[in-house]
Amino acid sequence: MFFHASIQWLAIVNVFILCGLLLTQKSKAGPLINTDDVSITTAQHCQLESTYSYNKDRTWSYQVVPACNLTQNLEVSLGYHSSKDIDQIHGFSAQAKSILKPMDNDWGVASSLLLSRDDVLHHGGDLDWFFNVPVSFQLLDHRLALDTNVGYQYADERLLRWGVASTYNVSERVGLTFETYNQDRQAPFFQTAVQYSLIPNILTLEASFGDRLHRLKQHWFGLGISYTPSS
């Protein structure tokens, strides 16, 4: 039920945007977007992403994730995350990602495996893992990017996870993303994000607003930065 409701909501938003905006080219989703795309960091290059989120209940969280492409088709990232709430969670993660089908004929497939471990109130937790399959599409002469994810989460709550995100470039520097996804067995989340490229393909800032599709609101605000050195 919640899955169908969120897909309907996203479809309505997409129709509105397609009718109301003049789009120029595809824009990659930003660091605050949960739905992954098929792309990886350029071979022999690295990227740094960092995010900060502030929730309605005055709790906050942040993460820092550097990633490098060590070969032609293997991106490895190591991340640190922390949250200030009742549980006071912090921990580390490691992810390996590879492209299974490049974006030929305007669609592609990738796969990734994420390992993570949280420290809750200074008591070590179990090692969790999440296997994900991103599928990306380029539509309208590359003016529209549609990213979809299906994956399996092995943790305290074993879960089939999904995500759908649509990304547009409003201009050469400004991008707009709409996303819906699940993280547990309750109602799914949605968020909107705006990306602004200070230095094209190198330094991008992002701001987002999100909520849960439920009568009990859990909205939050997020700020993110993505830095990809040119050499």
CSV table of C-alpha atoms in Angstrom, one decimal:
chain,number,residue,atom,x,y,z
A,1,MET,CA,0.0,0.0,0.0
A,2,PHE,CA,2.7,2.5,1.0
A,3,PHE,CA,4.8,1.5,-2.0
A,4,HIS,CA,2.0,2.2,-4.4
A,5,ALA,CA,1.1,5.5,-2.7
A,6,SER,CA,4.7,6.7,-2.9
A,7,ILE,CA,5.0,5.7,-6.6
A,8,GLN,CA,1.8,7.6,-7.4
A,9,TRP,CA,3.1,10.7,-5.5
A,10,LEU,CA,6.4,10.6,-7.4
A,11,ALA,CA,4.6,10.2,-10.8
A,12,ILE,CA,2.4,13.2,-10.1
A,13,VAL,CA,5.5,15.3,-9.2
A,14,ASN,CA,7.3,14.1,-12.4
A,15,VAL,CA,4.4,15.1,-14.6
A,16,PHE,CA,4.3,18.5,-13.0
A,17,ILE,CA,8.0,19.1,-13.5
A,18,LEU,CA,8.0,17.9,-17.1
A,19,CYS,CA,5.2,20.3,-17.9
A,20,GLY,CA,6.6,23.2,-16.1
A,21,LEU,CA,10.4,23.3,-16.5
A,22,LEU,CA,12.7,23.7,-19.5
A,23,LEU,CA,15.4,21.1,-19.0
A,24,THR,CA,18.8,21.2,-20.4
A,25,GLN,CA,20.8,18.0,-19.5
A,26,LYS,CA,21.2,15.2,-17.0
A,27,SER,CA,22.3,16.0,-13.5
A,28,LYS,CA,23.8,13.4,-11.1
A,29,ALA,CA,22.0,12.9,-7.8
A,30,GLY,CA,23.7,14.6,-4.9
A,31,PRO,CA,25.2,13.3,-1.6
A,32,LEU,CA,21.9,13.6,0.3
A,33,ILE,CA,20.1,11.3,-2.1
A,34,ASN,CA,19.6,7.7,-0.8
A,35,THR,CA,18.8,6.2,-4.2
A,36,ASP,CA,22.1,5.4,-5.9
A,37,ASP,CA,22.8,5.7,-9.6
A,38,VAL,CA,24.9,3.6,-11.9
A,39,SER,CA,27.9,5.9,-12.2
A,40,ILE,CA,31.1,5.5,-10.2
A,41,THR,CA,34.1,7.8,-9.7
A,42,THR,CA,36.4,8.2,-12.8
A,43,ALA,CA,39.2,5.7,-12.9
A,44,GLN,CA,42.2,6.8,-10.8
A,45,HIS,CA,40.2,9.6,-9.2
A,46,CYS,CA,38.6,10.1,-5.7
A,47,GLN,CA,35.6,12.0,-4.4
A,48,LEU,CA,34.6,13.3,-1.0
A,49,GLU,CA,31.0,13.6,0.1
A,50,SER,CA,29.8,15.0,3.5
A,51,THR,CA,26.2,15.5,4.8
A,52,TYR,CA,24.5,17.0,7.8
A,53,SER,CA,20.8,16.5,8.7
A,54,TYR,CA,18.7,18.2,11.3
A,55,ASN,CA,15.4,16.6,12.4
A,56,LYS,CA,12.1,18.0,13.7
A,57,ASP,CA,12.8,16.6,17.2
A,58,ARG,CA,16.1,18.6,17.4
A,59,THR,CA,18.3,15.5,16.8
A,60,TRP,CA,21.0,15.6,14.1
A,61,SER,CA,23.3,13.4,12.2
A,62,TYR,CA,26.2,13.7,9.8
A,63,GLN,CA,28.5,11.5,7.7
A,64,VAL,CA,31.7,11.8,5.8
A,65,VAL,CA,32.4,9.4,2.9
A,66,PRO,CA,35.6,9.4,0.7
A,67,ALA,CA,35.5,7.2,-2.3
A,68,CYS,CA,38.1,6.2,-4.9
A,69,ASN,CA,38.1,4.2,-8.2
A,70,LEU,CA,41.2,2.0,-7.8
A,71,THR,CA,40.8,0.3,-11.2
A,72,GLN,CA,38.7,0.9,-14.3
A,73,ASN,CA,35.5,-0.5,-12.7
A,74,LEU,CA,35.8,-0.8,-8.9
A,75,GLU,CA,34.9,2.1,-6.6
A,76,VAL,CA,35.7,1.7,-2.9
A,77,SER,CA,34.4,4.0,-0.2
A,78,LEU,CA,35.0,4.2,3.5
A,79,GLY,CA,32.6,6.2,5.6
A,80,TYR,CA,32.0,7.5,9.2
A,81,HIS,CA,28.6,8.4,10.5
A,82,SER,CA,27.3,9.8,13.8
A,83,SER,CA,23.9,10.9,15.2
A,84,LYS,CA,22.9,12.8,18.3
A,85,ASP,CA,19.7,11.3,19.6
A,86,ILE,CA,18.6,8.9,22.3
A,87,ASP,CA,20.8,6.0,21.0
A,88,GLN,CA,23.8,8.3,20.2
A,89,ILE,CA,24.9,6.1,17.3
A,90,HIS,CA,28.2,6.3,15.5
A,91,GLY,CA,30.0,3.9,13.3
A,92,PHE,CA,31.9,3.1,10.1
A,93,SER,CA,31.0,1.6,6.7
A,94,ALA,CA,32.8,0.3,3.7
A,95,GLN,CA,31.3,-0.2,0.2
A,96,ALA,CA,32.5,-1.7,-3.1
A,97,LYS,CA,30.6,-0.8,-6.3
A,98,SER,CA,31.0,-1.9,-9.9
A,99,ILE,CA,29.2,-1.3,-13.1
A,100,LEU,CA,27.6,-4.4,-14.7
A,101,LYS,CA,26.2,-2.6,-17.8
A,102,PRO,CA,27.5,0.8,-18.8
A,103,MET,CA,25.0,3.5,-19.9
A,104,ASP,CA,24.7,2.3,-23.5
A,105,ASN,CA,21.4,2.9,-25.2
A,106,ASP,CA,20.5,5.2,-22.3
A,107,TRP,CA,20.3,2.7,-19.5
A,108,GLY,CA,22.7,0.9,-17.3
A,109,VAL,CA,23.0,-1.5,-14.3
A,110,ALA,CA,25.5,-1.5,-11.3
A,111,SER,CA,25.8,-3.5,-8.1
A,112,SER,CA,27.2,-2.6,-4.7
A,113,LEU,CA,27.9,-4.2,-1.3
A,114,LEU,CA,27.9,-2.1,1.8
A,115,LEU,CA,29.3,-3.3,5.2
A,116,SER,CA,28.6,-1.3,8.3
A,117,ARG,CA,28.9,-1.5,12.0
A,118,ASP,CA,27.4,0.9,14.6
A,119,ASP,CA,28.6,1.6,18.1
A,120,VAL,CA,25.5,2.3,20.2
A,121,LEU,CA,26.3,4.0,23.6
A,122,HIS,CA,29.8,2.7,23.2
A,123,HIS,CA,28.7,-0.9,22.9
A,124,GLY,CA,29.7,-2.5,19.7
A,125,GLY,CA,27.0,-3.8,17.4
A,126,ASP,CA,26.9,-6.5,14.8
A,127,LEU,CA,28.3,-6.3,11.3
A,128,ASP,CA,25.4,-5.4,8.9
A,129,TRP,CA,25.5,-5.6,5.1
A,130,PHE,CA,23.3,-4.3,2.3
A,131,PHE,CA,23.5,-5.6,-1.3
A,132,ASN,CA,22.0,-3.1,-3.8
A,133,VAL,CA,21.3,-3.1,-7.6
A,134,PRO,CA,21.0,0.4,-9.1
A,135,VAL,CA,19.4,0.7,-12.5
A,136,SER,CA,19.5,4.1,-14.3
A,137,PHE,CA,17.8,5.5,-17.3
A,138,GLN,CA,18.4,8.6,-19.4
A,139,LEU,CA,15.3,10.1,-21.1
A,140,LEU,CA,14.3,13.0,-23.2
A,141,ASP,CA,17.7,13.3,-24.9
A,142,HIS,CA,19.5,13.0,-21.6
A,143,ARG,CA,17.5,15.9,-20.0
A,144,LEU,CA,15.9,13.5,-17.4
A,145,ALA,CA,17.6,10.9,-15.2
A,146,LEU,CA,15.6,8.2,-13.5
A,147,ASP,CA,17.3,6.0,-10.9
A,148,THR,CA,15.8,3.0,-9.3
A,149,ASN,CA,17.2,0.7,-6.6
A,150,VAL,CA,16.3,-2.8,-5.3
A,151,GLY,CA,18.4,-4.3,-2.5
A,152,TYR,CA,18.5,-6.6,0.5
A,153,GLN,CA,19.4,-5.4,4.0
A,154,TYR,CA,20.8,-7.9,6.5
A,155,ALA,CA,20.7,-6.2,9.9
A,156,ASP,CA,18.5,-6.3,13.0
A,157,GLU,CA,15.6,-5.7,10.6
A,158,ARG,CA,16.1,-7.8,7.5
A,159,LEU,CA,14.4,-6.0,4.7
A,160,LEU,CA,13.9,-5.7,1.0
A,161,ARG,CA,14.7,-2.1,0.3
A,162,TRP,CA,13.8,0.1,-2.8
A,163,GLY,CA,14.2,3.6,-4.0
A,164,VAL,CA,13.2,5.8,-6.9
A,165,ALA,CA,14.7,9.2,-7.7
A,166,SER,CA,14.2,11.6,-10.6
A,167,THR,CA,16.9,14.2,-11.3
A,168,TYR,CA,16.8,17.3,-13.6
A,169,ASN,CA,19.1,20.1,-14.4
A,170,VAL,CA,17.2,23.4,-14.3
A,171,SER,CA,20.3,25.2,-15.6
A,172,GLU,CA,24.0,24.4,-16.1
A,173,ARG,CA,24.6,24.9,-12.3
A,174,VAL,CA,21.3,24.1,-10.7
A,175,GLY,CA,19.8,20.5,-10.3
A,176,LEU,CA,16.5,19.3,-8.8
A,177,THR,CA,15.8,15.9,-7.4
A,178,PHE,CA,12.6,14.2,-6.2
A,179,GLU,CA,13.0,10.9,-4.3
A,180,THR,CA,11.0,8.3,-2.4
A,181,TYR,CA,12.5,5.2,-0.6
A,182,ASN,CA,12.1,2.9,2.4
A,183,GLN,CA,14.4,2.2,5.3
A,184,ASP,CA,12.2,0.0,7.5
A,185,ARG,CA,8.8,-1.7,7.5
A,186,GLN,CA,6.9,1.5,8.3
A,187,ALA,CA,5.7,4.2,5.8
A,188,PRO,CA,8.3,5.2,3.2
A,189,PHE,CA,10.2,8.5,3.1
A,190,PHE,CA,10.3,11.2,0.4
A,191,GLN,CA,12.5,14.2,-0.1
A,192,THR,CA,13.3,17.0,-2.5
A,193,ALA,CA,16.8,18.3,-3.0
A,194,VAL,CA,18.4,21.2,-4.9
A,195,GLN,CA,22.0,21.0,-6.1
A,196,TYR,CA,24.1,24.0,-6.9
A,197,SER,CA,27.5,23.5,-8.7
A,198,LEU,CA,30.0,26.1,-7.5
A,199,ILE,CA,32.6,24.6,-9.8
A,200,PRO,CA,31.1,22.3,-12.5
A,201,ASN,CA,32.0,18.6,-12.1
A,202,ILE,CA,34.2,19.5,-9.1
A,203,LEU,CA,32.4,21.2,-6.2
A,204,THR,CA,28.7,20.9,-5.6
A,205,LEU,CA,26.5,22.1,-2.7
A,206,GLU,CA,23.1,20.5,-1.9
A,207,ALA,CA,20.1,21.3,0.4
A,208,SER,CA,17.1,19.0,1.0
A,209,PHE,CA,13.8,18.7,2.8
A,210,GLY,CA,12.3,15.3,3.6
A,211,ASP,CA,9.4,13.7,5.5
A,212,ARG,CA,7.7,10.3,6.0
A,213,LEU,CA,4.5,9.4,4.2
A,214,HIS,CA,2.6,9.1,7.5
A,215,ARG,CA,0.2,11.2,9.6
A,216,LEU,CA,3.0,11.5,12.2
A,217,LYS,CA,5.4,13.9,10.5
A,218,GLN,CA,9.1,13.3,10.8
A,219,HIS,CA,10.5,16.0,8.6
A,220,TRP,CA,14.1,17.0,8.4
A,221,PHE,CA,16.5,19.4,6.6
A,222,GLY,CA,19.8,18.4,5.1
A,223,LEU,CA,23.0,20.0,3.8
A,224,GLY,CA,25.6,18.3,1.7
A,225,ILE,CA,28.8,18.9,-0.2
A,226,SER,CA,30.5,16.9,-2.9
A,227,TYR,CA,34.1,17.5,-3.9
A,228,THR,CA,35.8,15.7,-6.8
A,229,PRO,CA,39.3,16.9,-7.5
A,230,SER,CA,40.1,17.2,-11.2
A,231,SER,CA,43.5,15.5,-10.8
